[in-house]
Short mmCIF file of C-alpha atoms and ligand atoms in Angstrom, two decimals:
data_model
loop_
_atom_site.label_atom_id
_atom_site.label_comp_id
_atom_site.label_asym_id
_atom_site.label_seq_id
_atom_site.Cartn_x
_atom_site.Cartn_y
_atom_site.Cartn_z
CA MET A 1499 27.29 67.87 -158.80
CA LYS A 1500 25.81 71.34 -158.14
CA VAL A 1501 26.57 72.58 -154.62
CA ALA A 1502 25.36 75.90 -153.20
CA ILE A 1503 27.04 77.33 -150.11
CA MET A 1504 24.94 79.93 -148.32
CA GLY A 1505 27.27 82.19 -146.35
CA ALA A 1506 30.93 83.13 -146.94
CA GLY A 1507 32.13 82.99 -143.33
CA MET A 1508 34.30 80.57 -141.37
CA SER A 1509 32.37 77.40 -142.13
CA GLY A 1510 31.15 78.18 -145.67
CA LEU A 1511 34.60 79.18 -146.92
CA SER A 1512 36.27 76.17 -145.26
CA CYS A 1513 33.76 73.96 -147.05
CA ALA A 1514 34.47 75.69 -150.38
CA ILE A 1515 38.27 75.36 -150.00
CA THR A 1516 37.97 71.63 -149.31
CA LEU A 1517 35.58 71.03 -152.23
CA GLU A 1518 37.79 72.95 -154.64
CA LYS A 1519 40.86 71.02 -153.57
CA HIS A 1520 39.12 67.86 -154.71
CA GLY A 1521 37.85 69.22 -158.00
CA VAL A 1522 34.33 70.37 -157.10
CA GLU A 1523 33.51 74.03 -157.72
CA PRO A 1524 30.66 75.18 -155.47
CA VAL A 1525 28.54 78.31 -155.98
CA ILE A 1526 28.98 80.61 -152.97
CA PHE A 1527 26.23 83.08 -152.00
CA GLU A 1528 26.99 85.85 -149.51
CA LYS A 1529 24.33 88.25 -148.27
CA ARG A 1530 26.73 91.11 -147.58
CA ARG A 1531 28.80 93.14 -150.00
CA CYS A 1532 32.13 91.58 -148.99
CA VAL A 1533 33.59 88.91 -146.74
CA GLY A 1534 33.74 89.88 -143.06
CA ASP A 1535 31.55 92.93 -143.59
CA ARG A 1536 30.83 93.47 -139.91
CA PHE A 1537 32.49 95.00 -136.87
CA VAL A 1538 36.16 94.14 -136.32
CA ASN A 1539 36.73 92.12 -133.19
CA GLY A 1540 39.35 90.04 -131.47
CA GLU A 1541 38.51 86.39 -130.87
CA ALA A 1542 40.43 83.48 -129.41
CA THR A 1543 40.65 79.72 -129.46
CA PHE A 1544 41.78 77.68 -126.47
CA SER A 1545 43.23 74.24 -127.13
CA MET A 1546 41.86 72.77 -123.88
CA PHE A 1547 38.33 72.86 -125.34
CA ASN A 1548 39.29 71.03 -128.54
CA ARG A 1549 40.90 67.90 -127.14
CA PRO A 1550 42.06 65.29 -127.98
CA ILE A 1551 43.40 67.63 -130.69
CA GLY A 1552 46.40 69.54 -129.35
CA ASP A 1553 47.32 72.58 -131.42
CA GLU A 1554 44.17 73.48 -133.37
CA LEU A 1555 45.84 75.60 -136.09
CA LYS A 1556 48.54 73.01 -136.76
CA TYR A 1557 45.81 70.37 -136.96
CA LEU A 1558 43.72 72.37 -139.46
CA LYS A 1559 46.76 72.98 -141.62
CA GLU A 1560 48.28 69.51 -141.56
CA LYS A 1561 45.15 67.39 -141.50
CA HIS A 1562 42.72 69.49 -143.53
CA GLY A 1563 44.81 71.99 -145.54
CA ILE A 1564 43.14 75.04 -143.97
CA HIS A 1565 45.71 77.77 -143.26
CA LEU A 1566 44.97 80.37 -140.61
CA ILE A 1567 47.45 82.88 -139.22
CA PRO A 1568 46.59 84.19 -135.74
CA THR A 1569 47.62 87.59 -134.39
CA ASP A 1570 49.50 85.86 -131.58
CA VAL A 1571 49.67 82.80 -129.38
CA VAL A 1572 48.13 82.93 -125.92
CA ASN A 1573 51.04 82.63 -123.49
CA LYS A 1574 49.22 83.72 -120.39
CA LEU A 1575 45.57 83.95 -119.45
CA VAL A 1576 44.89 86.42 -116.67
CA VAL A 1577 41.86 85.34 -114.62
CA HIS A 1578 39.94 87.82 -112.44
CA SER A 1579 37.29 86.98 -109.86
CA LYS A 1580 35.56 89.47 -107.57
CA ASN A 1581 38.49 89.75 -105.14
CA GLU A 1582 41.34 87.81 -106.72
CA THR A 1583 43.51 87.91 -109.84
CA SER A 1584 45.79 85.15 -111.00
CA SER A 1585 47.07 83.65 -114.23
CA ILE A 1586 47.51 80.44 -116.16
CA ASP A 1587 50.77 80.22 -118.12
CA GLY A 1588 51.85 78.23 -121.15
CA SER A 1589 50.87 77.82 -124.81
CA LEU A 1590 47.13 77.87 -124.34
CA GLY A 1591 45.76 78.76 -127.76
CA TYR A 1592 45.58 81.65 -130.21
CA LEU A 1593 44.24 85.17 -130.60
CA ASN A 1594 42.90 86.33 -133.96
CA ILE A 1595 40.97 89.06 -135.76
CA ARG A 1596 37.48 88.78 -137.23
CA GLY A 1597 35.41 91.00 -139.46
CA ARG A 1598 36.38 93.62 -142.00
CA HIS A 1599 40.14 93.54 -141.53
CA GLU A 1600 42.48 92.09 -144.15
CA LYS A 1601 44.05 89.85 -141.52
CA SER A 1602 40.72 88.52 -140.21
CA TYR A 1603 40.23 84.77 -140.36
CA GLU A 1604 37.38 85.06 -142.87
CA CYS A 1605 39.49 87.30 -145.17
CA GLN A 1606 42.36 84.81 -144.94
CA LEU A 1607 39.99 82.03 -145.96
CA GLU A 1608 38.60 84.10 -148.82
CA ARG A 1609 42.13 84.36 -150.24
CA GLN A 1610 42.35 80.54 -150.26
CA VAL A 1611 39.10 80.20 -152.26
CA LYS A 1612 39.29 80.21 -156.07
CA THR A 1613 35.56 80.31 -156.84
CA LYS A 1614 33.99 83.73 -157.32
CA ILE A 1615 31.74 84.70 -154.41
CA ASN A 1616 28.27 86.04 -155.30
CA PHE A 1617 27.91 89.04 -152.99
CA ASN A 1618 24.71 90.93 -152.13
CA SER A 1619 22.81 87.68 -152.53
CA ASP A 1620 19.15 87.70 -151.57
CA TYR A 1621 18.50 84.06 -152.45
CA GLU A 1622 16.39 82.14 -149.98
CA TYR A 1623 17.18 78.55 -149.05
CA GLN A 1624 13.89 77.37 -150.61
CA GLN A 1625 15.04 78.66 -153.99
CA LEU A 1626 18.56 77.22 -153.73
CA ILE A 1627 17.38 73.74 -152.77
CA LYS A 1628 15.28 73.71 -155.96
CA ASP A 1629 18.15 74.87 -158.19
CA PHE A 1630 21.02 72.84 -156.71
CA ASP A 1631 21.71 69.20 -155.86
CA TYR A 1632 23.00 70.16 -152.40
CA VAL A 1633 22.81 73.21 -150.14
CA VAL A 1634 25.30 73.94 -147.36
CA LEU A 1635 23.69 76.28 -144.82
CA ALA A 1636 26.51 78.43 -143.40
CA THR A 1637 24.68 81.64 -142.51
CA GLY A 1638 26.21 82.09 -139.05
CA ASP A 1639 23.05 81.70 -136.96
CA ALA A 1640 20.48 79.09 -136.06
CA GLU A 1641 17.62 80.70 -137.93
CA TYR A 1642 17.30 78.25 -140.83
CA ALA A 1643 17.88 75.23 -138.60
CA LEU A 1644 15.11 76.54 -136.34
CA ARG A 1645 12.74 77.24 -139.27
CA LEU A 1646 13.32 73.69 -140.52
CA GLY A 1647 12.52 72.32 -137.05
CA ASN A 1648 16.11 71.12 -136.71
CA PHE A 1649 17.46 73.08 -133.74
CA ARG A 1650 17.47 72.49 -130.00
CA CYS A 1651 17.92 75.84 -128.28
CA ASP A 1652 19.47 75.35 -124.83
CA LEU A 1653 19.78 78.96 -123.79
CA THR A 1654 19.90 82.46 -125.16
CA CYS A 1655 22.43 85.02 -124.10
CA THR A 1656 23.15 88.72 -124.26
CA ILE A 1657 26.51 89.96 -125.50
CA LYS A 1658 27.77 93.51 -125.31
CA GLY A 1659 31.20 94.57 -126.42
CA ALA A 1660 33.43 97.31 -127.68
CA THR A 1661 36.68 97.87 -129.46
CA VAL A 1662 38.95 99.73 -127.07
CA THR A 1663 42.29 101.39 -127.56
CA GLY A 1664 45.08 101.33 -125.01
CA GLU A 1665 48.34 99.48 -124.48
CA PHE A 1666 48.15 95.71 -124.68
CA LEU A 1667 50.38 92.67 -124.72
CA THR A 1668 49.09 90.76 -127.73
CA ASN A 1669 49.58 87.37 -126.08
CA PHE A 1670 47.86 88.11 -122.74
CA PRO A 1671 44.06 87.93 -122.80
CA HIS A 1672 42.05 88.53 -119.62
CA VAL A 1673 38.88 86.81 -118.43
CA TRP A 1674 36.52 87.92 -115.64
CA PHE A 1675 34.13 85.81 -113.58
CA ASN A 1676 32.55 88.41 -111.34
CA TYR A 1677 28.91 87.61 -110.68
CA GLU A 1678 28.30 90.74 -108.66
CA ILE A 1679 28.72 92.70 -111.90
CA ILE A 1680 27.83 90.05 -114.53
CA PRO A 1681 25.56 87.46 -112.88
CA LYS A 1682 26.28 83.92 -114.16
CA GLY A 1683 28.26 85.42 -117.03
CA TYR A 1684 31.80 86.29 -117.98
CA ALA A 1685 33.82 88.93 -119.77
CA TRP A 1686 36.93 88.93 -121.93
CA LEU A 1687 39.61 91.35 -122.99
CA LEU A 1688 41.03 89.97 -126.23
CA PRO A 1689 43.83 92.12 -127.70
CA PHE A 1690 44.25 92.03 -131.47
CA SER A 1691 47.13 94.51 -131.72
CA GLU A 1692 49.39 96.37 -129.32
CA THR A 1693 46.89 99.22 -129.24
CA GLU A 1694 43.49 97.59 -129.86
CA ALA A 1695 41.45 95.01 -128.02
CA ASN A 1696 37.96 93.68 -127.78
CA LEU A 1697 36.25 94.11 -124.43
CA VAL A 1698 33.14 91.96 -124.25
CA LEU A 1699 30.73 90.65 -121.65
CA ALA A 1700 28.17 87.86 -122.04
CA TYR A 1701 25.54 86.37 -119.77
CA PRO A 1702 22.63 83.94 -120.06
CA ASP A 1703 19.13 85.44 -120.34
CA TYR A 1704 17.60 83.83 -117.26
CA PRO A 1705 14.54 85.58 -115.76
CA ASP A 1706 16.59 87.38 -113.07
CA ASN A 1707 19.13 88.52 -115.67
CA ILE A 1708 16.54 89.79 -118.16
CA LYS A 1709 15.53 92.44 -115.60
CA LEU A 1710 19.08 93.80 -115.45
CA ASP A 1711 20.07 97.10 -117.00
CA LEU A 1712 22.63 96.13 -119.65
CA ASP A 1713 24.06 99.64 -120.02
CA LYS A 1714 24.61 99.95 -116.27
CA MET A 1715 26.23 96.52 -116.21
CA TRP A 1716 28.51 97.53 -119.07
CA GLU A 1717 29.52 100.76 -117.33
CA SER A 1718 30.38 98.86 -114.13
CA PHE A 1719 32.41 96.30 -116.03
CA TYR A 1720 34.15 98.87 -118.20
CA GLY A 1721 35.12 100.86 -115.07
CA LEU A 1722 36.43 97.70 -113.40
CA ALA A 1723 38.49 96.75 -116.48
CA CYS A 1724 40.02 100.26 -116.65
CA ARG A 1725 40.93 100.11 -112.96
CA GLN A 1726 42.35 96.60 -113.06
CA LEU A 1727 44.38 97.24 -116.21
CA ASP A 1728 45.35 100.64 -114.84
CA GLN A 1729 44.43 102.31 -118.14
CA ASN A 1730 41.90 104.76 -119.42
CA LEU A 1731 40.57 102.52 -122.21
CA LYS A 1732 39.00 104.48 -125.05
CA VAL A 1733 35.95 102.99 -126.76
CA THR A 1734 36.11 103.31 -130.57
CA ASP A 1735 33.32 100.96 -131.66
CA ARG A 1736 30.47 99.11 -129.95
CA PHE A 1737 28.26 96.11 -130.61
CA GLU A 1738 25.37 94.46 -128.82
CA ILE A 1739 23.63 91.15 -129.49
CA THR A 1740 20.53 90.19 -127.54
CA ARG A 1741 18.79 86.80 -127.27
CA TYR A 1742 21.61 85.04 -129.11
CA MET A 1743 20.51 81.41 -129.47
CA MET A 1744 22.87 78.75 -128.21
CA GLY A 1745 22.02 75.18 -129.03
CA ILE A 1746 22.71 72.47 -131.54
CA CYS A 1747 20.97 71.02 -134.59
CA LYS A 1748 19.10 67.77 -134.18
CA ASN A 1749 20.51 66.37 -137.45
CA PRO A 1750 23.68 67.72 -139.06
CA LYS A 1751 22.26 66.83 -142.49
CA ILE A 1752 18.68 66.52 -143.69
CA ASN A 1753 18.35 64.99 -147.17
CA ASN A 1754 20.51 67.26 -149.37
CA THR A 1755 20.98 70.07 -146.85
CA TYR A 1756 24.03 70.38 -144.61
CA PHE A 1757 24.05 72.48 -141.41
CA VAL A 1758 27.51 73.90 -140.72
CA GLY A 1759 29.09 76.50 -138.40
CA ASN A 1760 26.56 78.21 -136.15
CA CYS A 1761 23.75 76.63 -138.24
CA PHE A 1762 25.09 73.33 -136.89
CA GLY A 1763 25.49 74.70 -133.36
CA ALA A 1764 29.20 75.43 -133.37
CA MET A 1765 29.16 78.01 -130.60
CA SER A 1766 29.89 76.26 -127.32
CA PRO A 1767 27.55 77.23 -124.47
CA GLY A 1768 30.33 77.09 -121.86
CA LEU A 1769 32.33 80.14 -122.88
CA GLY A 1770 31.09 80.95 -126.41
CA PHE A 1771 33.88 79.56 -128.60
CA GLY A 1772 32.85 78.44 -132.08
CA GLN A 1773 35.50 79.17 -134.66
CA PHE A 1774 37.28 75.82 -134.63
CA THR A 1775 34.07 73.79 -134.79
CA SER A 1776 32.83 76.05 -137.59
CA VAL A 1777 35.86 75.28 -139.73
CA LEU A 1778 35.62 71.56 -138.94
CA THR A 1779 31.92 71.32 -139.84
CA GLY A 1780 32.59 73.10 -143.15
CA VAL A 1781 35.42 70.69 -143.97
CA TYR A 1782 33.42 67.62 -142.84
CA ALA A 1783 30.40 68.61 -144.97
CA ALA A 1784 32.75 68.82 -147.96
CA TYR A 1785 34.16 65.35 -147.16
CA ASP A 1786 30.64 63.95 -147.13
CA LEU A 1787 29.86 65.57 -150.49
CA LEU A 1788 33.11 64.13 -151.88
CA ASN A 1789 32.33 60.66 -150.50
CA MET A 1790 35.41 60.93 -148.28
CA GLY A 1791 33.52 60.43 -145.01
CA SER A 1792 30.09 60.56 -143.44
CA TYR A 1793 29.06 63.97 -142.07
CA CYS A 1794 26.92 62.33 -139.38
CA GLU A 1795 29.82 60.16 -138.20
CA LEU A 1796 32.44 62.91 -138.39
CA THR A 1797 30.34 65.32 -136.35
CA LYS A 1798 29.59 62.84 -133.53
CA PRO A 1799 32.51 64.07 -131.35
CA LEU A 1800 31.30 67.65 -131.90
CA PHE A 1801 27.88 66.78 -130.43
CA GLU A 1802 29.68 65.20 -127.48
CA ASN A 1803 31.83 68.31 -127.05
CA PHE A 1804 28.75 70.53 -127.14
CA ASN A 1805 27.08 68.52 -124.38
CA HIS A 1806 30.23 68.68 -122.24
CA SER A 1807 30.28 72.42 -122.76
CA LEU A 1808 26.63 72.65 -121.72
CA ALA A 1809 27.51 70.84 -118.48
CA LEU A 1810 30.33 73.36 -118.04
CA ARG A 1811 27.84 76.22 -118.54
CA ARG A 1812 25.54 74.84 -115.79
CA PHE A 1813 28.55 74.24 -113.58
CA LEU A 1814 29.77 77.84 -114.00
CA GLU A 1815 26.28 79.14 -113.22
CA ASN A 1816 26.20 77.07 -110.04
CA LEU A 1817 29.32 78.76 -108.67
CA ASN A 1818 29.23 81.96 -106.66
CA ASP A 1819 31.76 84.75 -106.15
CA SER A 1820 33.31 83.06 -103.10
CA ASN A 1821 33.79 79.84 -105.11
CA TRP A 1822 35.43 81.88 -107.86
CA ASP A 1823 37.72 83.67 -105.42
CA LEU A 1824 38.82 80.29 -104.08
CA ILE A 1825 39.44 78.88 -107.57
CA VAL A 1826 41.39 81.93 -108.71
CA LYS A 1827 43.41 82.07 -105.48
CA SER A 1828 44.32 78.39 -105.90
CA LEU A 1829 46.05 79.28 -109.15
CA ASP A 1830 48.66 81.03 -106.99
CA ASN A 1831 49.47 77.76 -105.26
CA LYS A 1832 52.71 76.51 -106.83
CA VAL A 1833 51.74 72.82 -106.98
CA LEU A 1834 48.19 73.42 -108.25
CA ASP A 1835 49.37 76.09 -110.66
CA GLY A 1836 51.91 73.67 -112.15
CA ILE A 1837 49.23 71.00 -112.67
CA VAL A 1838 46.74 73.46 -114.19
CA ASP A 1839 49.38 74.89 -116.55
CA LYS A 1840 50.26 71.37 -117.76
CA VAL A 1841 46.66 70.19 -118.22
CA ILE A 1842 45.61 73.33 -120.08
CA SER A 1843 48.68 73.67 -122.33
CA ASN A 1844 48.23 72.78 -126.01
CA LYS A 1845 50.85 70.05 -125.58
CA SER A 1846 48.50 68.10 -123.34
CA ARG A 1847 46.06 65.55 -124.80
CA ILE A 1848 43.96 65.28 -121.62
CA GLN A 1849 40.29 65.73 -122.49
CA PHE A 1850 39.75 68.43 -119.93
CA LEU A 1851 35.96 68.75 -120.12
CA LYS A 1852 35.37 65.01 -120.40
CA ALA A 1853 37.57 64.36 -117.38
CA LEU A 1854 35.76 67.02 -115.36
CA LEU A 1855 32.30 65.87 -116.45
CA PRO A 1856 31.49 63.53 -113.51
CA PHE A 1857 32.51 66.23 -111.04
CA MET A 1858 30.56 68.94 -112.87
CA LYS A 1859 27.47 66.71 -113.04
CA LEU A 1860 27.69 65.92 -109.34
CA TRP A 1861 28.05 69.60 -108.52
CA ASN A 1862 25.12 70.48 -110.77
CA VAL A 1863 22.91 67.84 -109.14
CA PHE A 1864 24.01 69.05 -105.73
CA LYS A 1865 23.10 72.61 -106.67
CA GLY A 1866 19.77 71.49 -108.17
CA SER A 1867 20.56 72.50 -111.74
CA ARG A 1868 17.99 71.82 -114.43
CA VAL A 1869 20.48 69.94 -116.62
CA LYS A 1870 21.98 66.88 -114.97
C1 FAD B 928 30.64 88.65 -130.23
C2 FAD B 928 31.14 87.28 -130.52
C3 FAD B 928 32.39 86.89 -130.04
C4 FAD B 928 32.87 85.61 -130.32
N1 FAD B 928 34.08 85.25 -129.84
C5 FAD B 928 34.59 84.04 -130.15
C6 FAD B 928 35.89 83.67 -129.72
O1 FAD B 928 36.59 84.44 -129.04
N2 FAD B 928 36.36 82.46 -130.08
C7 FAD B 928 35.62 81.58 -130.85
O2 FAD B 928 36.11 80.48 -131.15
N3 FAD B 928 34.38 81.90 -131.25
C8 FAD B 928 33.86 83.10 -130.94
N4 FAD B 928 32.61 83.44 -131.38
C9 FAD B 928 31.87 82.46 -132.20
C10 FAD B 928 32.37 82.40 -133.64
O3 FAD B 928 32.59 83.71 -134.11
C11 FAD B 928 31.34 81.69 -134.52
O4 FAD B 928 31.05 80.43 -133.98
C12 FAD B 928 31.80 81.51 -135.97
O5 FAD B 928 32.18 82.72 -136.56
C13 FAD B 928 30.66 80.93 -136.78
O6 FAD B 928 31.07 80.71 -138.12
P1 FAD B 928 29.97 80.59 -139.24
O7 FAD B 928 30.61 80.14 -140.47
O8 FAD B 928 28.81 79.80 -138.74
O9 FAD B 928 29.41 82.07 -139.39
P2 FAD B 928 30.15 83.40 -139.88
O10 FAD B 928 31.60 83.26 -139.89
O11 FAD B 928 29.53 84.49 -139.09
O12 FAD B 928 29.66 83.54 -141.39
C14 FAD B 928 28.31 83.62 -141.76
C15 FAD B 928 28.23 84.32 -143.11
O13 FAD B 928 26.96 84.08 -143.69
C16 FAD B 928 26.48 85.31 -144.23
N5 FAD B 928 25.01 85.21 -144.34
C17 FAD B 928 24.09 85.36 -143.37
N6 FAD B 928 22.85 85.14 -143.85
C18 FAD B 928 22.99 84.85 -145.16
C19 FAD B 928 22.07 84.54 -146.22
N7 FAD B 928 20.77 84.49 -146.00
N8 FAD B 928 22.58 84.30 -147.46
C20 FAD B 928 23.91 84.37 -147.71
N9 FAD B 928 24.83 84.67 -146.74
C21 FAD B 928 24.38 84.89 -145.49
C22 FAD B 928 26.98 86.35 -143.26
O14 FAD B 928 26.97 87.64 -143.84
C23 FAD B 928 28.40 85.83 -142.97
O15 FAD B 928 29.33 86.30 -143.90
C24 FAD B 928 32.09 84.69 -131.09
C25 FAD B 928 30.84 85.08 -131.58
C26 FAD B 928 30.37 86.36 -131.29
C27 FAD B 928 29.01 86.74 -131.82
#
């Protein structure tokens, strides 16, 4: 069986590791000159979005033999609204590095792969599908799925971020929901060492938002982050992504082509998490190729998760700054705080988004959202 994997990132490498473990050696094509050849950034995974699975890294290791070492666990998530700041405590997930850093998740996966990776590849899909029995599309964006008429784009978003230096606690990320500065969007501070963190904002490209001045928005947010962290954060690297497509493929597999990672639609529209789903889709595609499971069946819960996350996105957009202040202030209430900490902890099996779905849908209908 000749299998080509297009893209040596989270999903492509997870697919390769699984195939190799069961005796199939794929041919891996990577466009860049090495794995993770892009900006270094901090990312995170939060267990509450991956239920009923509890601890996502333990699950990947024990169930699928994929080993990933994070930079730290998330022990506290500091939440900022326009006028309030509060926190959620407990084992909530993990922080990790991405990109061209030896400890990045993709570099860790590369070390688990035995097959030689063909770097600087300029092969097109059309060529590979002629030369191979199967092609796994793992290129990290929706472009091929879109070209093949296999992608439903639900929204596009703008992302602007920077690596900043300062003093950080490696287990305390921060999140901001401040619509006065980032309308309908959010921002994160994700530390990946005691002195480096990723500061990033993201918002949906709705007509009112497209008119906004991204640089001005960034300056306002950066100033706010410096004030609230009481630090003069120094920017050492920057990145900007505009019109990033968020959506999901219509079919996870068409004939002999598999769509994995962001080609599948791994990035959740709610808050932009996609690493865990990327690894899972890579592993599941390998299981299908090995006759160990059906890709279409295995990915069904991922489609469900995506749709829950889309409802979350609409729900978040239908809140305003006063709603956010109220939510964040409630986290200070001892009883509520205790419940939230328990529900969100990675020990809980409660399917957070599924349980909230009826309420979010009601709220979205009430607010006249386009997606019910
Ligand atoms: C700024 C930003 C922040 C994020 N933060 C988080 C976060 O905090 N938590 C989280 O869970 N998720 C986060 N995500 C999403 C997550 O990073 C992605 O969902 C995940 O990396 C997708 O994995 P992948 O395998 O599809 O793509 P990647 O891991 O990006 O790999 C794609 C690979 O394919 C290669 N490639 C591209 N085109 C070709 C081609 N034609 N031929 C051969 N190779 C090709 C690329 O060079 C790359 O190596 C974030 C995404 C962005 C953009």
